Coordinates of C-alpha atoms and ligand atoms in Angstrom, one line a residue:
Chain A
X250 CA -15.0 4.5 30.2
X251 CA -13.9 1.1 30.8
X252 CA -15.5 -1.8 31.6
X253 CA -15.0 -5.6 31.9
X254 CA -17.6 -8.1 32.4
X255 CA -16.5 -11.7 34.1
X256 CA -13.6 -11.9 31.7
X257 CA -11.0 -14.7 31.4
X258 CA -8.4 -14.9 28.9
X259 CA -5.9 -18.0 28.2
X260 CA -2.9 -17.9 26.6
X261 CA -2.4 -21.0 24.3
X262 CA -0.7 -23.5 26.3
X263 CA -3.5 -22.9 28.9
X264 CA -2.0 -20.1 30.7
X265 CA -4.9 -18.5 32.5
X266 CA -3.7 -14.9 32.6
X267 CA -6.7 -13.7 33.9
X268 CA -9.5 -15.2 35.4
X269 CA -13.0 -13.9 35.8
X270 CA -12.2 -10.4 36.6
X271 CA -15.6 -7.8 36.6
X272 CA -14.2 -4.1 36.7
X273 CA -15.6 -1.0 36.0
X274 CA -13.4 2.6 35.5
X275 CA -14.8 5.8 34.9
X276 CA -14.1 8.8 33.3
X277 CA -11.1 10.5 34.8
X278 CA -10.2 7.8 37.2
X279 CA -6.3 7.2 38.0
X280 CA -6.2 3.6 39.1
X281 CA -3.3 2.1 39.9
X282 CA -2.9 -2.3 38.8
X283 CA -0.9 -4.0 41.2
X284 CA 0.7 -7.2 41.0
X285 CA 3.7 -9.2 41.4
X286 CA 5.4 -10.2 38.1
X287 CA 3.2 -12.4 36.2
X288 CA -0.3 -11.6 38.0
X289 CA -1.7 -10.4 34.3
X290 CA -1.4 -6.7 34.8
X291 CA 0.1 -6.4 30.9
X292 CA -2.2 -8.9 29.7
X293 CA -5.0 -6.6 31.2
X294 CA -3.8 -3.7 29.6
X295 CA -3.4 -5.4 26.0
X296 CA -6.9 -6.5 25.9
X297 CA -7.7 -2.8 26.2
X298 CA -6.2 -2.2 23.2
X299 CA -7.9 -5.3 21.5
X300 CA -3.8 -6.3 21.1
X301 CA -5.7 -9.6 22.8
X302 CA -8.9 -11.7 22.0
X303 CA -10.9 -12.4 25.4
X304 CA -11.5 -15.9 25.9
X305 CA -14.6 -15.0 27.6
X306 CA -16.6 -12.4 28.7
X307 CA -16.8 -8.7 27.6
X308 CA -14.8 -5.9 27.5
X309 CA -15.9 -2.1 26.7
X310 CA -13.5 0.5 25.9
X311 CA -14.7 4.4 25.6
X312 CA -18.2 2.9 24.7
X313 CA -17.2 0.0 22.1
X314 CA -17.7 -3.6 22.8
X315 CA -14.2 -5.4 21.9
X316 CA -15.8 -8.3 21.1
X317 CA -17.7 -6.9 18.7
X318 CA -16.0 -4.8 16.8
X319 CA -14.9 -5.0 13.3
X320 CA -11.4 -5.6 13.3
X321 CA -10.7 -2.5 10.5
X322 CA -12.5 -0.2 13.8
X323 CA -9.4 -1.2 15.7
X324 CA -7.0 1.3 14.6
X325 CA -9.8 3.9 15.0
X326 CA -10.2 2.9 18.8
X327 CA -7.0 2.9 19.5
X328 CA -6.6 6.4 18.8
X329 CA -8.5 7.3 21.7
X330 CA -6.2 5.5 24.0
X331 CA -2.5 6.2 24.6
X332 CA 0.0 3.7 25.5
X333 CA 3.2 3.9 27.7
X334 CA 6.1 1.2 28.0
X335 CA 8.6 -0.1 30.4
X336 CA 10.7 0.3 27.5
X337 CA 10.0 3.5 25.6
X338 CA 9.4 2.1 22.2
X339 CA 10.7 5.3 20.7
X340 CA 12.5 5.1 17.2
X341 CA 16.1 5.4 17.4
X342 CA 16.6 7.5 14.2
X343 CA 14.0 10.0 14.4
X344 CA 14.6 12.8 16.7
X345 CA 12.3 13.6 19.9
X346 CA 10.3 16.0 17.7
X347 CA 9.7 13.6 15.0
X348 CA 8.9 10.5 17.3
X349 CA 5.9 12.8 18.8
X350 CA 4.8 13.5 15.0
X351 CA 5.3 10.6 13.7
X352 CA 2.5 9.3 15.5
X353 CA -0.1 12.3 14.2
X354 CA 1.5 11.9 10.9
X355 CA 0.5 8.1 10.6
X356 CA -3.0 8.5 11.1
X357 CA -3.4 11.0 8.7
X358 CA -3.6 14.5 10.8
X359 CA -2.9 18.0 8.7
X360 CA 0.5 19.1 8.6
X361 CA -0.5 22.6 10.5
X362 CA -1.8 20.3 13.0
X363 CA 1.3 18.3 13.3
X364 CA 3.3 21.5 13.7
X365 CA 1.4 23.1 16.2
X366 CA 0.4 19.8 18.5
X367 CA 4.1 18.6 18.3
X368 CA 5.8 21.4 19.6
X369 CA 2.9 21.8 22.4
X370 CA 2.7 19.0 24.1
X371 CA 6.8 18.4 24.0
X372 CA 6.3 22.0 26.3
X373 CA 3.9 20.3 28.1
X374 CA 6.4 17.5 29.2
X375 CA 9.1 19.9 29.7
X376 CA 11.6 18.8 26.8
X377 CA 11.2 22.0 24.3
X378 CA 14.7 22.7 24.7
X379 CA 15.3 18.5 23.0
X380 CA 13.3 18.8 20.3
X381 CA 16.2 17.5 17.8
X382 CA 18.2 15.5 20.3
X383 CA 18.0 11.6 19.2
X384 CA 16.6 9.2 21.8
X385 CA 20.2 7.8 22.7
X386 CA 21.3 11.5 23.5
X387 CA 18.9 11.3 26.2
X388 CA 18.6 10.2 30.1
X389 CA 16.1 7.5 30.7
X390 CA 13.8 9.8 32.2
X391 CA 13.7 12.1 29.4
X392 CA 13.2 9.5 27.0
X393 CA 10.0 8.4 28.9
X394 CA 8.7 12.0 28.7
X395 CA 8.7 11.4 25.1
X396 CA 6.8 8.4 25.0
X397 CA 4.3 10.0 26.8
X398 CA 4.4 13.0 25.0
X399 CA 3.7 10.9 22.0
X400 CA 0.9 8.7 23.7
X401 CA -1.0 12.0 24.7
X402 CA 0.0 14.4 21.8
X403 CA -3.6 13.1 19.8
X404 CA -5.4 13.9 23.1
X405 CA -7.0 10.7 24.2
X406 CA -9.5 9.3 26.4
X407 CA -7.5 6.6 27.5
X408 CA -4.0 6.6 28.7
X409 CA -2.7 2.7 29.7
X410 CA 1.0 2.7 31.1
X411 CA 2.8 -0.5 32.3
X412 CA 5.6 -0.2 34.1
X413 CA 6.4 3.5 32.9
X414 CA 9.0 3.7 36.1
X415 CA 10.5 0.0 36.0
X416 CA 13.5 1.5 34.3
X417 CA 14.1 5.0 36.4
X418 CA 15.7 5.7 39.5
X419 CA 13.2 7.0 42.1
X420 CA 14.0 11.1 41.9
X421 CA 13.0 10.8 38.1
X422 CA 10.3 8.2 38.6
X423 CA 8.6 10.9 40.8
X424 CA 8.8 13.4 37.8
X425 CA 7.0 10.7 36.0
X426 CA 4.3 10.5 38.0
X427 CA 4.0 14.3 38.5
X428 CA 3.6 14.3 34.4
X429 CA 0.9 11.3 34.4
X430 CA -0.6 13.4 37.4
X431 CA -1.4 16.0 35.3
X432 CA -2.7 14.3 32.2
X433 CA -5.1 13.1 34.7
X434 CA -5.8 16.4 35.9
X435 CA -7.4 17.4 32.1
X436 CA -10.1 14.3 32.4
X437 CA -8.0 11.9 30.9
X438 CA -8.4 7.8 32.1
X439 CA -5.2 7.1 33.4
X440 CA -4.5 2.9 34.0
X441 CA -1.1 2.4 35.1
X442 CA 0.4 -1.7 36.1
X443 CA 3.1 -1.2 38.4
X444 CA 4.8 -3.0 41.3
X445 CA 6.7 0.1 42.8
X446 CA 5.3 0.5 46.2
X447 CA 6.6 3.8 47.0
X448 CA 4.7 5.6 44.6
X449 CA 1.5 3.7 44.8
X450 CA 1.6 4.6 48.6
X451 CA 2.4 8.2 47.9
X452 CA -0.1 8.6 45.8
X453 CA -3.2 7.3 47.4
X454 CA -5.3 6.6 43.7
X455 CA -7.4 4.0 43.6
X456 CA -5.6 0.6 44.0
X457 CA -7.1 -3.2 41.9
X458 CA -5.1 -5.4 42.9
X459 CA -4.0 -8.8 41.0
X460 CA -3.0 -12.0 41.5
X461 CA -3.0 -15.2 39.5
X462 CA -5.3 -13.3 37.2
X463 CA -8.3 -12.2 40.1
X464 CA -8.7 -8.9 41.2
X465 CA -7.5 -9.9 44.9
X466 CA -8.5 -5.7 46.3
X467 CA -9.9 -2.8 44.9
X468 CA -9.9 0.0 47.4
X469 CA -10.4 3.9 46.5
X470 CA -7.2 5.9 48.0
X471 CA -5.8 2.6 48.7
X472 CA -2.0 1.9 48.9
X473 CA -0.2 -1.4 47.6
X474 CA -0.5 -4.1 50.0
Chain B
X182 CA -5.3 19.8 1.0
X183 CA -2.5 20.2 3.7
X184 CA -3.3 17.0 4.9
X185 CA -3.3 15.3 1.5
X186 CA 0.3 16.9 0.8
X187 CA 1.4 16.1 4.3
X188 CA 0.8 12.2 3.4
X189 CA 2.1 11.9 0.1
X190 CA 5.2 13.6 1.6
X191 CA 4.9 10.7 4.4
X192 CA 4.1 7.4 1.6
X193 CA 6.9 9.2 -0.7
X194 CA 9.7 9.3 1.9
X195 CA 9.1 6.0 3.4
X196 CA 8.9 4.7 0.0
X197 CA 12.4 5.9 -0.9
X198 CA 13.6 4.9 3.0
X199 CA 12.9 1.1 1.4
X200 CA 14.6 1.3 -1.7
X201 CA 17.5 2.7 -0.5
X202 CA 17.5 0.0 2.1
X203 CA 18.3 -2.9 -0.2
X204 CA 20.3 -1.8 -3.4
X205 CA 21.5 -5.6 -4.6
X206 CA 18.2 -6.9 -3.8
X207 CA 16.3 -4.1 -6.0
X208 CA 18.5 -4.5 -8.7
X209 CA 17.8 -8.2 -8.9
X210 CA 13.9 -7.9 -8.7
X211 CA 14.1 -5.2 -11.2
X212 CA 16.3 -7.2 -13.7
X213 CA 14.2 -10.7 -13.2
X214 CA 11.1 -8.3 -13.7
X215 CA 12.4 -6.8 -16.8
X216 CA 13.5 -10.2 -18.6
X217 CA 9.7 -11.5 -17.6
X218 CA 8.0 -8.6 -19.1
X219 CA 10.5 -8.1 -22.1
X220 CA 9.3 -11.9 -23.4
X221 CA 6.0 -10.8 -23.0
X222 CA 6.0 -7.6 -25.1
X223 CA 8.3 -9.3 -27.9
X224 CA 5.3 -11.8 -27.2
X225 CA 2.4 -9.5 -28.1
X226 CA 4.9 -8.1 -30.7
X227 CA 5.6 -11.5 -32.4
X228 CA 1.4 -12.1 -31.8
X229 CA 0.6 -8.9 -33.7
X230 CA 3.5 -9.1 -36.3
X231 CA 2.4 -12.9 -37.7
X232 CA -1.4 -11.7 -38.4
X233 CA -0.2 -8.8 -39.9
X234 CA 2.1 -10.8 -42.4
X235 CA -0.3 -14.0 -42.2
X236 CA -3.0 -11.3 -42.9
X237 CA -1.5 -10.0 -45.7
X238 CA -0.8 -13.3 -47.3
X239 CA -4.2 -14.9 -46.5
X240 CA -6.1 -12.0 -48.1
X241 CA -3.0 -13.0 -51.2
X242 CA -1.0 -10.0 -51.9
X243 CA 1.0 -12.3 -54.4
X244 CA 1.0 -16.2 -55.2
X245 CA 3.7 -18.1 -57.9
X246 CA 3.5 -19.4 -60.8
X247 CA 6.0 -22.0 -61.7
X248 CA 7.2 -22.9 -65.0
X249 CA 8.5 -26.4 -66.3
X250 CA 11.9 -26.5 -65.9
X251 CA 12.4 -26.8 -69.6
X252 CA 9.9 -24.5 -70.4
X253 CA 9.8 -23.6 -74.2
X254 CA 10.2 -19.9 -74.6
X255 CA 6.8 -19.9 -76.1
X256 CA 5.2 -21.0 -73.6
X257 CA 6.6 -18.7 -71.0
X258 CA 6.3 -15.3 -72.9
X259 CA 2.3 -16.7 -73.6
X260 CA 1.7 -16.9 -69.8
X261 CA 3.7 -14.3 -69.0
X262 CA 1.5 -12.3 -71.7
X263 CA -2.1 -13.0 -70.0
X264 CA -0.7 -11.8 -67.3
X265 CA 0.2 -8.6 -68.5
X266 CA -3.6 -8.4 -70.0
X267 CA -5.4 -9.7 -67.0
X268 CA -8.0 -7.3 -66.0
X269 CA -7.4 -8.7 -62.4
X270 CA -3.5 -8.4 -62.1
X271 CA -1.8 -5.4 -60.4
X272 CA 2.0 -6.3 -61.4
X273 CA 4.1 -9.6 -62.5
X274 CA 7.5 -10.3 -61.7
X275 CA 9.3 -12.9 -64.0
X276 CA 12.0 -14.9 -61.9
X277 CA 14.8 -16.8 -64.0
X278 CA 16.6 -19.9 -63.4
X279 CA 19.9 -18.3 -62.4
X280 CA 17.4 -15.7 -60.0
X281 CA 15.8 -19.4 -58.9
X282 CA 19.5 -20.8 -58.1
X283 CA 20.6 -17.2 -56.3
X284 CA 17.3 -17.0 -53.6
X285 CA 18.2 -21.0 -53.1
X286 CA 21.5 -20.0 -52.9
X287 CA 21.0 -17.5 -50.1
X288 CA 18.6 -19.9 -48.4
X289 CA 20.8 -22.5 -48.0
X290 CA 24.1 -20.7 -47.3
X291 CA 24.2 -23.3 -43.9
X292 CA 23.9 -26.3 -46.0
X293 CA 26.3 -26.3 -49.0
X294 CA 25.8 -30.3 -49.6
X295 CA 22.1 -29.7 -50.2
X296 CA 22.8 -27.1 -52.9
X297 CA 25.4 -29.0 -54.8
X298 CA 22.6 -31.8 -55.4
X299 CA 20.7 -28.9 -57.8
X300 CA 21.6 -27.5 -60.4
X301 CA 20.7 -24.2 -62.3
X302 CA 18.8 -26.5 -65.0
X303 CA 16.6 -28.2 -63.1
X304 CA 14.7 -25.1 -61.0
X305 CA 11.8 -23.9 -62.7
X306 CA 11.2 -19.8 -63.5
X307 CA 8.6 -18.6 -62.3
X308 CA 6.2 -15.6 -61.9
X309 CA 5.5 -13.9 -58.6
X310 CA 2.2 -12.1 -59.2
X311 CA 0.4 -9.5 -57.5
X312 CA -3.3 -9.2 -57.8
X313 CA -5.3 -6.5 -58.2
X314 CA -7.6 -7.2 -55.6
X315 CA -5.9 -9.6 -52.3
X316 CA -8.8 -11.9 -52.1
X317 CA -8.3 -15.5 -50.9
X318 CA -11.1 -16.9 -53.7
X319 CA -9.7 -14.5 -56.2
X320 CA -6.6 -16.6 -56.0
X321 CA -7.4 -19.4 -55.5
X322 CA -9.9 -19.4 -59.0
X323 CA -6.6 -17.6 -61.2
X324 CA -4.4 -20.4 -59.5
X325 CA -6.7 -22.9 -61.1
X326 CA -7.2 -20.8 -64.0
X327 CA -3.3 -20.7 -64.9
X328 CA -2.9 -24.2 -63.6
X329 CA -4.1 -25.4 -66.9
X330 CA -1.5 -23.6 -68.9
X331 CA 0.9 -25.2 -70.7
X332 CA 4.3 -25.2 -69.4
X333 CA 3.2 -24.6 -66.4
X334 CA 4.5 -26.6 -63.6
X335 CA 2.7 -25.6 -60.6
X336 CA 0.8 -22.8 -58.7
X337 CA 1.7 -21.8 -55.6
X338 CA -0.7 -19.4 -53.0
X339 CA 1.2 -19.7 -50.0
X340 CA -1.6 -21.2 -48.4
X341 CA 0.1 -24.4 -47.2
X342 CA 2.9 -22.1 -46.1
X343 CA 0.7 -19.6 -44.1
X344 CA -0.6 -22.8 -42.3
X345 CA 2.7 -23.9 -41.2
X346 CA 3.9 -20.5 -40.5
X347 CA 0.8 -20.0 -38.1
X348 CA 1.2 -22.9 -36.5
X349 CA 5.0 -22.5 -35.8
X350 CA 3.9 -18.9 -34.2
X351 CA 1.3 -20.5 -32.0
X352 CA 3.5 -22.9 -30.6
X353 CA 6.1 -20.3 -30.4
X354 CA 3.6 -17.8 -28.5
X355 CA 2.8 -20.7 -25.8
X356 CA 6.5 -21.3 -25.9
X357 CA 6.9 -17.4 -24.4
X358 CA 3.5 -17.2 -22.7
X359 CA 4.9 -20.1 -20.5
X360 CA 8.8 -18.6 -20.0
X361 CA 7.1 -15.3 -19.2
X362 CA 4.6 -16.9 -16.5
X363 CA 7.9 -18.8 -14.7
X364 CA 9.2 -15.2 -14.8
X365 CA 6.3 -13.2 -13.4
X366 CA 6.2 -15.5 -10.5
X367 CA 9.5 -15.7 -9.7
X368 CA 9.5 -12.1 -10.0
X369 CA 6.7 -11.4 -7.4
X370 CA 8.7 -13.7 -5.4
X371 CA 11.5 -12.1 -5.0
X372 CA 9.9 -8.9 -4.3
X373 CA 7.1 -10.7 -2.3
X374 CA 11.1 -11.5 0.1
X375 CA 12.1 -8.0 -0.5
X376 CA 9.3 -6.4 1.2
X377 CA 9.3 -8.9 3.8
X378 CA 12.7 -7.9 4.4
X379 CA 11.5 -4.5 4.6
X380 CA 8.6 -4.9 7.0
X381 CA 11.0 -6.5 8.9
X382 CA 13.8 -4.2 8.9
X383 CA 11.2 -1.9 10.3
X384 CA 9.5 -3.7 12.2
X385 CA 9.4 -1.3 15.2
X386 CA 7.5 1.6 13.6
X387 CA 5.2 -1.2 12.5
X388 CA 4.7 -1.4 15.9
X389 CA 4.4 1.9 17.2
X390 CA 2.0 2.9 14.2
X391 CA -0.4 0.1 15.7
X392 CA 0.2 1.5 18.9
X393 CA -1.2 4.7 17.7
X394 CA -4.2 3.3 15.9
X395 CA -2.4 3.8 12.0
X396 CA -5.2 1.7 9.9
X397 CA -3.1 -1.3 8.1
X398 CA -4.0 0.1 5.0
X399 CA -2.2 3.0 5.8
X400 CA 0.8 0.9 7.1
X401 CA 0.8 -1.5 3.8
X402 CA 1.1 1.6 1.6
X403 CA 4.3 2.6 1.7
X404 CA 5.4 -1.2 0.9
X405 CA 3.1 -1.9 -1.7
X406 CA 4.2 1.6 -3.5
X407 CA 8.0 0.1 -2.8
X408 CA 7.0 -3.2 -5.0
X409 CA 5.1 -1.6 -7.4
X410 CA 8.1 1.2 -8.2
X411 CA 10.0 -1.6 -8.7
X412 CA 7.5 -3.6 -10.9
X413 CA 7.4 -0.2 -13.0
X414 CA 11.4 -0.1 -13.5
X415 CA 11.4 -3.3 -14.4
X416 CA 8.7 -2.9 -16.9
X417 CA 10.3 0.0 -18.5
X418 CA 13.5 -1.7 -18.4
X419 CA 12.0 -4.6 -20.5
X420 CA 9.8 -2.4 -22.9
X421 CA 12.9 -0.3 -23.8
X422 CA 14.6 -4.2 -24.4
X423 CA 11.8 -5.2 -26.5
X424 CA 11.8 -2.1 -28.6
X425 CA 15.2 -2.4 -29.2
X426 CA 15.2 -6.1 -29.8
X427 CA 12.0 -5.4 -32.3
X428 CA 13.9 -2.8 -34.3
X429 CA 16.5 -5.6 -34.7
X430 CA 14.5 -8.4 -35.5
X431 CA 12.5 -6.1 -37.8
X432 CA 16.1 -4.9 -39.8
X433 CA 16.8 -8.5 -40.5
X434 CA 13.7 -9.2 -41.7
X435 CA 13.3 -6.6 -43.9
X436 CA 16.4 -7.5 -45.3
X437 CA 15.1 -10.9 -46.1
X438 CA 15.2 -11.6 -50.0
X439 CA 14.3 -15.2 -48.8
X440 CA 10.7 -14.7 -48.1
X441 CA 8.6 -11.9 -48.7
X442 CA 6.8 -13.1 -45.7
X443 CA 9.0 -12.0 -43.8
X444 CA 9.5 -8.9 -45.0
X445 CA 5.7 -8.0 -44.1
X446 CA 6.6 -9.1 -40.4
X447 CA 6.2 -6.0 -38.8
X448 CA 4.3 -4.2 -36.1
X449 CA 2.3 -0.8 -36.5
X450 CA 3.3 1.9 -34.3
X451 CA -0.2 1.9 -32.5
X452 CA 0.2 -1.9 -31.8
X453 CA 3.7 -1.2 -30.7
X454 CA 2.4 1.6 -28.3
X455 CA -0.1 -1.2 -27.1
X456 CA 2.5 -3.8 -26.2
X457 CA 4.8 -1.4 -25.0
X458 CA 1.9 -0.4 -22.2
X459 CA 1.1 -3.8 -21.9
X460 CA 4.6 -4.5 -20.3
X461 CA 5.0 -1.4 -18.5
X462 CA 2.1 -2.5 -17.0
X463 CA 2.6 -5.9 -16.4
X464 CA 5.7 -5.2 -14.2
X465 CA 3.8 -2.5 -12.3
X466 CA 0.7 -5.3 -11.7
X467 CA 3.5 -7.8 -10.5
X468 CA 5.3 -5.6 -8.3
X469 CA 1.7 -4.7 -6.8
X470 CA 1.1 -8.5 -6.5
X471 CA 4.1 -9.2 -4.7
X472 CA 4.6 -6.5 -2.4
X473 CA 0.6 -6.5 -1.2
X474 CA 0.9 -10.4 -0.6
X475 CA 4.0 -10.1 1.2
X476 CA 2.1 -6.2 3.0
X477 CA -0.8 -8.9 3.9
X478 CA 1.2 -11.5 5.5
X479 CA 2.9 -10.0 7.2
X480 CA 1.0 -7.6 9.0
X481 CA -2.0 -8.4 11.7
X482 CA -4.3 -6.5 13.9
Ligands
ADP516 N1 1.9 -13.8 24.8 C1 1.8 -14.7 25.8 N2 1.7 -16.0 25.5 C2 1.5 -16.9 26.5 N3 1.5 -16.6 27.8 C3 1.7 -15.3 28.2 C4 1.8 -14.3 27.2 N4 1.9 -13.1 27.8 C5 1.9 -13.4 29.2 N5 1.7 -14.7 29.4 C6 1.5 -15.4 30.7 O1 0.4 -14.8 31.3 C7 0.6 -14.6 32.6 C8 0.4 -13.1 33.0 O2 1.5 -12.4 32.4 P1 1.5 -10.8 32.3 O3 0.2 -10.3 31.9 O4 2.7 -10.4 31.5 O5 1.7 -10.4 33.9 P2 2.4 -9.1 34.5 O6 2.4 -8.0 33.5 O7 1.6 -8.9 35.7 O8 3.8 -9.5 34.9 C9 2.0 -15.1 32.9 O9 1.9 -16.4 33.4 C10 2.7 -15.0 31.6 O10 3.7 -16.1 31.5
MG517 MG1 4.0 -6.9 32.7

């Protein structure tokens, strides 16, 4: 499903983010990337969604060679992966309901669709009963239900999260992970960055560890260091 | 069928989102693209109008003949009488010396010192006659042909006049065609800003519609529709001005007892339709220009 080939990338200014790093993930995988701060777990993540040029080597994403691809097939590839922030990235003035559309609406799905995926999936993550609440009207943990609910309301292949428990306090963080969990369960890719030991060693997923750009471990049921 | 509904719902409420977002800002790109395309309708207008009228007196539909001052009676009545009997004259119009004096009169209403130097005696009659046939070599041979007649003074087609009036209307028409280039690009400009303003004011569903794999043409849409909405108000803005402004200018001409010319300066309603398009869709075409430059800039993979 995913697959890098000896890749480096460097930021200009010469920043070697990451450096030489082989890796191969397969279908239905939950690996966790593990770092300290600055160790190019983000950076990793955005050259899966081709947010990022390589400098060198190859990248393949759900069967497409990134550095390849025609830059209008972007879009298109990204709609197989679904992306979760430290930060939520949800749109202040729509409700919860219309954040999770909006992202159906804007590449074009059926209205019908829209109206039976949106209120599905926001079941799914537990937040029916918040459908017109406002993102501010809602406790950090909630609002990261959203943005998952949003990242996996088209169904992808893919689903990347960095840092999706930075912000959250450790009872809700576990309701995170419970929620990512499951995704998994249904065959979804699941490649989460984190430095929060405590769920990495409850979780025993496979572990790739990074630092100064090299994958440093890669263990199966591994813990973080 | 839904899905098509579902996204013109989608491109129509963003689109109003953006106007709404940035009233004094709209209101000046509309304005500066009404002005720009107003000079270019009354442009075309003028364009059409002077080959009508330069048409119409290059094909002759009337040339003067001027009489000797002192003119013997004789002599007038004679040429005024082969007039009458030419096989090849429509009409004749005889013009006296105190007529003569009155047109001058009119004509030089601004400069009162120029008229007190004539006097009613010393302007020549004349007749203003209209052919049966408006045919440049027609006129010019009975010009030459009445030329000879005694009495008479001197023959007039218009043609010298037709010259200078064309090229007073081509200079004129460069004169506009530049003014209304200056304000088609500062128009773009200022809605090339206002979408960047726009993209920028939402800048965070920018992102998150990359993040979901939008297509950029998709994301540009909405903006482009923004400039070209305002390209089309403006347009319509500046047709409805140069309508009005024609009917105006057309009025006064009409009026004119100075120049006949003048009164045959006029625009059919089918090349009025034309440059009223024209306009319309000039400011739609600048709007587009602007917004999609400012849509391209701004927005990468
Ligand atoms: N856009 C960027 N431009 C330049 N350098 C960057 C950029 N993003 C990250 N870096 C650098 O690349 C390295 C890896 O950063 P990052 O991938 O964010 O690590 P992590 O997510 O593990 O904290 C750091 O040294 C960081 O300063
Ligand atoms: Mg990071």
């Amino acid at each position: 499903m995913i697959r890098l080939d000896n890749v480096t990338k460097i930021y200009k200014g010469d920043t070697r983010a990451i450096d030489g790093v082989s890796l191969n993930i397969d279908k239905g995988e939950f690996v966790f990337l593990v770092g300290e701060s600055g160790s190019g777990k983000s950076t990793m993540l955005r050259l899966l969604t081709a947010e990022e040029p390589v400098t060198d080597g190859e990248v393949h994403v759900a069967g497409k060679d990134l550095g390849q691809i025609n830059s209008w097939r972007v879009p298109y590839l990204r709609r197989n992966i679904g992306s979760v922030f430290q930060d939520f990235k949800l749109l202040p003035q729509k409700t919860v309901y219309e954040n999770v559309a909006f992202a159906l609406e804007v590449i074009g799905r059926p209205r019908n669709i829209v109206a039976t995926q949106v209120p599905a999936i926001l079941e799914l993550v537990g937040l029916s009963h918040k459908q017109q609440s406002f993102p501010d009207e809602l406790s950090g943990g909630e609002q990261q239900r959203v943005s998952i609910a949003r990242a996996f309301v088209n169904r992808p292949l893919i689903l990347l999260a960095d840092e999706p428990t930075g912000n959250l306090d450790p009872n809700t963080a576990q309701e995170i992970m419970r929620l990512l969990d499951r995704i998994n369960r249904t065959g979804t890719t699941v490649v989460m960055a984190t430095h929060d030991q405590t769920i990495v060693d409850q979780m025993r997923r496979r572990v790739v560890a990074l630092r100064s750009g090299q994958v440093v471990r890669d263990e199966q049921q591994g813990v973080y260091g | 069928m839904t899905g098509l509904l579902g996204r013109a719902a989608y491109f129509a409420r963003e689109t109003w989102i953006n106007v709404r977002r940035n009233l004094t800002l709209t209101v000046a790109a509309i304005l500066t693209v009404a002005v720009g395309v107003m000079l270019v309708g009354l442009g075309l207008m003028a364009r059409y109008a002077s080959t009508n009228a330069l048409g119409r007196w290059q094909g002759g539909v009337q040339f003067e003949i001027f009489l000797e001052p002192n003119v013997e009676g004789g002599q007038a009545d004679a040429v005024g009488e082969e007039l009458r009997n030419h096989p090849d004259i429509e009409r004749i119009q005889f013009i006296t010396q105190e007529q003569a004096y009155k047109l001058l009169e009119e004509m030089l209403v601004d400069e009162p010192e120029l008229l007190a130097e004539v006097s009613v005696e010393s302007l020549p009659p004349s007749y203003r006659v209209v052919p049966r046939v408006a045919e440049g070599e027609l006129i010019e041979s009975l010009a030459a042909q009445f030329r000879e007649r005694p009495g008479v003074y001197s023959v007039e087609t218009g043609r010298q006049q037709v010259d200078a009036i064309r090229e007073w209307f081509n200079s004129f028409r460069w004169i506009v065609l530049l003014m209304s280039i200056v304000l088609a690009t500062a128009s773009a400009m200022l809605i090339f800003n206002m979408i960047r303003v726009a993209m920028f004011a939402r800048r965070r569903e920018i992102e998150v519609m990359k993040l979901v794999g939008a297509t950029n043409s998709f994301i540009r849409l909405p903006f482009i529709l923004e400039g070209m909405l305002h390209g089309l108000a403006g347009g319509v803005v500046g047709a409805l001005a140069a309508g009005v402004l024609r009917n105006h200018v057309e009025g006064l001409f009409g009026r004119s007892e100075i120049l006949a010319f003048f009164r045959s300066f006029t625009v059919t309603s089918s090349q009025f339709t034309t440059a009223t398009i024209a306009t319309v869709l000039m400011g739609v075409v600048v709007g587009a220009l602007g917004s999609a430059f400012a849509a391209g800039k701004f927005l990468d993979v």
